[in-house]
Amino acid sequence: MIRRPPRSTPLYSSAASDVYKRQLVGCSTTSLKTDSGEAKELNASSSSKPLHEKVPWDWLLGHWNIENSDGKKTKVHWWQPDPKSDYLIGKWEHEDGTLTMELAGWRQDTQTLSSHNYGSNGMYTEINFTEFMGRRKMKGSLRGQGSDGKIVSGTLEVHQVSDGLVHTRQVQSDGTVVTGKMTQVSAQ
């Protein structure tokens, strides 16, 4: 149950602020800004890796062209709305004219990079990267539905080969393997 300050307490008072700060102690939030703007750590685990060690924002941002071995071509633009944020946004333009929007973020508590992509006609993709082989290679589970209604699940591996070049390998549950080449067209 969320405890609120008395109605007589002004919303922006330190008393109201203290009530909300105390309620955050049990959640997965790792930092909090006080009324003065000072950052305070909450529940920070000494075994947690700093965010930048696993999250590929630095090499993933920008405009990319993607060509897959199944003949499909896609364009994506990933950007980070705030350089201090733990997420990025992607706008996907598929060759069939379908547009999808993606929100990818870092789950500190599970050490997972999670991506959710939604479009029209029931199209969606969910990817959860849980294996990180250095900063330039990651692997995780994939599940989605294409604009044709076909459900796909399996694994996805993403590997930055060099600046501006990324290779992907998708192994679907039926054994189908789709490889991809991502070429960066421009930076963010």
One Martini backbone bead per residue (centre of mass of N, CA, C, O) as a GRO file, in nm:
protein
  188
    1MET     BB    1   0.097   0.036   0.022
    2ILE     BB    2   0.050   0.371  -0.027
    3ARG     BB    3   0.189   0.635   0.140
    4ARG     BB    4   0.057   0.945   0.238
    5PRO     BB    5   0.041   1.250   0.299
    6PRO     BB    6  -0.113   1.481   0.428
    7ARG     BB    7  -0.325   1.714   0.290
    8SER     BB    8  -0.179   1.957   0.445
    9THR     BB    9   0.061   1.879   0.279
   10PRO     BB   10   0.261   1.992   0.067
   11LEU     BB   11   0.365   1.841  -0.216
   12TYR     BB   12   0.674   1.996  -0.210
   13SER     BB   13   0.758   1.899   0.052
   14SER     BB   14   0.971   1.733   0.261
   15ALA     BB   15   0.759   1.544   0.382
   16ALA     BB   16   0.658   1.427   0.117
   17SER     BB   17   0.933   1.334   0.014
   18ASP     BB   18   1.004   1.136   0.249
   19VAL     BB   19   0.781   0.933   0.200
   20TYR     BB   20   0.873   0.845  -0.089
   21LYS     BB   21   1.163   0.762  -0.023
   22ARG     BB   22   1.095   0.532   0.178
   23GLN     BB   23   0.937   0.356  -0.043
   24LEU     BB   24   1.202   0.292  -0.230
   25VAL     BB   25   1.385   0.090  -0.067
   26GLY     BB   26   1.238  -0.192  -0.192
   27CYS     BB   27   1.332  -0.134  -0.469
   28SER     BB   28   1.519  -0.138  -0.788
   29THR     BB   29   1.624   0.123  -0.743
   30THR     BB   30   1.958   0.283  -0.750
   31SER     BB   31   1.853   0.586  -0.775
   32LEU     BB   32   1.821   0.926  -0.634
   33LYS     BB   33   1.671   1.238  -0.631
   34THR     BB   34   1.672   1.507  -0.465
   35ASP     BB   35   1.552   1.818  -0.420
   36SER     BB   36   1.860   1.930  -0.475
   37GLY     BB   37   1.984   1.698  -0.696
   38GLU     BB   38   2.098   1.479  -0.536
   39ALA     BB   39   2.258   1.177  -0.550
   40LYS     BB   40   2.131   0.856  -0.439
   41GLU     BB   41   2.190   0.547  -0.318
   42LEU     BB   42   2.000   0.239  -0.377
   43ASN     BB   43   2.052  -0.085  -0.354
   44ALA     BB   44   2.349  -0.122  -0.410
   45SER     BB   45   2.541  -0.356  -0.565
   46SER     BB   46   2.866  -0.472  -0.561
   47SER     BB   47   2.811  -0.694  -0.805
   48SER     BB   48   2.738  -0.483  -0.994
   49LYS     BB   49   2.754  -0.367  -1.300
   50PRO     BB   50   2.813  -0.129  -1.482
   51LEU     BB   51   2.627  -0.029  -1.736
   52HIS     BB   52   2.856   0.025  -1.963
   53GLU     BB   53   2.969  -0.280  -1.978
   54LYS     BB   54   2.696  -0.397  -2.152
   55VAL     BB   55   2.578  -0.160  -2.295
   56PRO     BB   56   2.549  -0.069  -2.661
   57TRP     BB   57   2.498   0.237  -2.718
   58ASP     BB   58   2.762   0.344  -2.858
   59TRP     BB   59   2.728   0.130  -3.126
   60LEU     BB   60   2.400   0.149  -3.193
   61LEU     BB   61   2.372   0.423  -3.272
   62GLY     BB   62   2.162   0.523  -3.535
   63HIS     BB   63   2.182   0.451  -3.877
   64TRP     BB   64   2.045   0.150  -4.036
   65ASN     BB   65   2.118  -0.130  -4.242
   66ILE     BB   66   1.931  -0.435  -4.321
   67GLU     BB   67   2.045  -0.768  -4.417
   68ASN     BB   68   1.900  -1.076  -4.495
   69SER     BB   69   1.906  -1.413  -4.590
   70ASP     BB   70   1.579  -1.391  -4.660
   71GLY     BB   71   1.573  -1.084  -4.814
   72LYS     BB   72   1.537  -0.884  -4.596
   73LYS     BB   73   1.472  -0.529  -4.547
   74THR     BB   74   1.603  -0.273  -4.319
   75LYS     BB   75   1.537   0.018  -4.118
   76VAL     BB   76   1.722   0.191  -3.850
   77HIS     BB   77   1.665   0.414  -3.561
   78TRP     BB   78   1.879   0.491  -3.293
   79TRP     BB   79   1.803   0.652  -2.974
   80GLN     BB   80   1.895   0.876  -2.699
   81PRO     BB   81   1.720   1.103  -2.520
   82ASP     BB   82   1.926   1.043  -2.274
   83PRO     BB   83   2.254   0.998  -2.177
   84LYS     BB   84   2.150   0.882  -1.876
   85SER     BB   85   1.996   0.657  -1.988
   86ASP     BB   86   1.857   0.302  -1.990
   87TYR     BB   87   1.765   0.379  -2.295
   88LEU     BB   88   1.611   0.318  -2.618
   89ILE     BB   89   1.509   0.416  -2.950
   90GLY     BB   90   1.323   0.261  -3.225
   91LYS     BB   91   1.296   0.294  -3.586
   92TRP     BB   92   1.117   0.090  -3.811
   93GLU     BB   93   1.170   0.009  -4.170
   94HIS     BB   94   1.002  -0.187  -4.374
   95GLU     BB   95   0.976  -0.302  -4.701
   96ASP     BB   96   0.644  -0.327  -4.666
   97GLY     BB   97   0.588  -0.044  -4.481
   98THR     BB   98   0.637  -0.115  -4.201
   99LEU     BB   99   0.602   0.021  -3.876
  100THR     BB  100   0.822   0.037  -3.587
  101MET     BB  101   0.857   0.041  -3.228
  102GLU     BB  102   1.125   0.079  -2.988
  103LEU     BB  103   1.215  -0.052  -2.657
  104ALA     BB  104   1.527  -0.031  -2.491
  105GLY     BB  105   1.653  -0.196  -2.187
  106TRP     BB  106   1.789  -0.202  -1.861
  107ARG     BB  107   1.811  -0.474  -1.621
  108GLN     BB  108   1.969  -0.471  -1.332
  109ASP     BB  109   1.851  -0.716  -1.162
  110THR     BB  110   1.899  -0.929  -1.434
  111GLN     BB  111   2.103  -0.854  -1.653
  112THR     BB  112   1.909  -0.723  -1.893
  113LEU     BB  113   1.841  -0.687  -2.236
  114SER     BB  114   1.543  -0.522  -2.339
  115SER     BB  115   1.305  -0.572  -2.618
  116HIS     BB  116   1.034  -0.370  -2.762
  117ASN     BB  117   0.824  -0.430  -3.056
  118TYR     BB  118   0.582  -0.227  -3.239
  119GLY     BB  119   0.295  -0.253  -3.462
  120SER     BB  120   0.108  -0.356  -3.707
  121ASN     BB  121  -0.096  -0.630  -3.728
  122GLY     BB  122   0.043  -0.756  -3.452
  123MET     BB  123   0.326  -0.661  -3.450
  124TYR     BB  124   0.610  -0.822  -3.279
  125THR     BB  125   0.898  -0.791  -3.045
  126GLU     BB  126   1.097  -0.999  -2.819
  127ILE     BB  127   1.404  -0.928  -2.639
  128ASN     BB  128   1.650  -1.121  -2.430
  129PHE     BB  129   1.952  -1.033  -2.310
  130THR     BB  130   2.189  -1.261  -2.113
  131GLU     BB  131   2.444  -1.279  -2.302
  132PHE     BB  132   2.793  -1.170  -2.250
  133MET     BB  133   3.071  -1.133  -2.488
  134GLY     BB  134   3.130  -0.876  -2.403
  135ARG     BB  135   3.051  -0.562  -2.558
  136ARG     BB  136   3.011  -0.695  -2.877
  137LYS     BB  137   2.838  -0.948  -2.752
  138MET     BB  138   2.506  -1.107  -2.786
  139LYS     BB  139   2.250  -1.316  -2.620
  140GLY     BB  140   1.902  -1.435  -2.690
  141SER     BB  141   1.571  -1.416  -2.676
  142LEU     BB  142   1.291  -1.482  -2.911
  143ARG     BB  143   0.975  -1.306  -2.989
  144GLY     BB  144   0.716  -1.313  -3.254
  145GLN     BB  145   0.515  -1.116  -3.494
  146GLY     BB  146   0.417  -1.083  -3.797
  147SER     BB  147   0.224  -0.930  -4.041
  148ASP     BB  148   0.129  -1.241  -4.121
  149GLY     BB  149   0.107  -1.395  -3.814
  150LYS     BB  150   0.374  -1.519  -3.762
  151ILE     BB  151   0.538  -1.716  -3.533
  152VAL     BB  152   0.846  -1.640  -3.356
  153SER     BB  153   1.120  -1.836  -3.221
  154GLY     BB  154   1.433  -1.802  -3.021
  155THR     BB  155   1.752  -1.687  -3.118
  156LEU     BB  156   1.988  -1.405  -3.062
  157GLU     BB  157   2.277  -1.276  -3.229
  158VAL     BB  158   2.511  -1.005  -3.153
  159HIS     BB  159   2.790  -0.859  -3.358
  160GLN     BB  160   3.056  -0.653  -3.342
  161VAL     BB  161   3.302  -0.630  -3.580
  162SER     BB  162   3.285  -0.315  -3.641
  163ASP     BB  163   3.267  -0.014  -3.724
  164GLY     BB  164   2.947  -0.023  -3.871
  165LEU     BB  165   2.946  -0.354  -3.806
  166VAL     BB  166   2.685  -0.609  -3.794
  167HIS     BB  167   2.610  -0.932  -3.678
  168THR     BB  168   2.352  -1.181  -3.725
  169ARG     BB  169   2.180  -1.462  -3.540
  170GLN     BB  170   1.899  -1.666  -3.615
  171VAL     BB  171   1.734  -1.924  -3.419
  172GLN     BB  172   1.476  -2.109  -3.476
  173SER     BB  173   1.264  -2.351  -3.347
  174ASP     BB  174   1.263  -2.500  -3.650
  175GLY     BB  175   1.589  -2.434  -3.749
  176THR     BB  176   1.600  -2.168  -3.865
  177VAL     BB  177   1.844  -1.962  -4.034
  178VAL     BB  178   1.922  -1.608  -3.977
  179THR     BB  179   2.115  -1.377  -4.129
  180GLY     BB  180   2.295  -1.061  -4.065
  181LYS     BB  181   2.349  -0.717  -4.190
  182MET     BB  182   2.481  -0.427  -4.033
  183THR     BB  183   2.482  -0.086  -4.155
  184GLN     BB  184   2.614   0.216  -4.099
  185VAL     BB  185   2.516   0.537  -4.209
  186SER     BB  186   2.476   0.697  -3.924
  187ALA     BB  187   2.488   0.875  -3.668
  188GLN     BB  188   2.281   1.012  -3.431
   0.00000   0.00000   0.00000
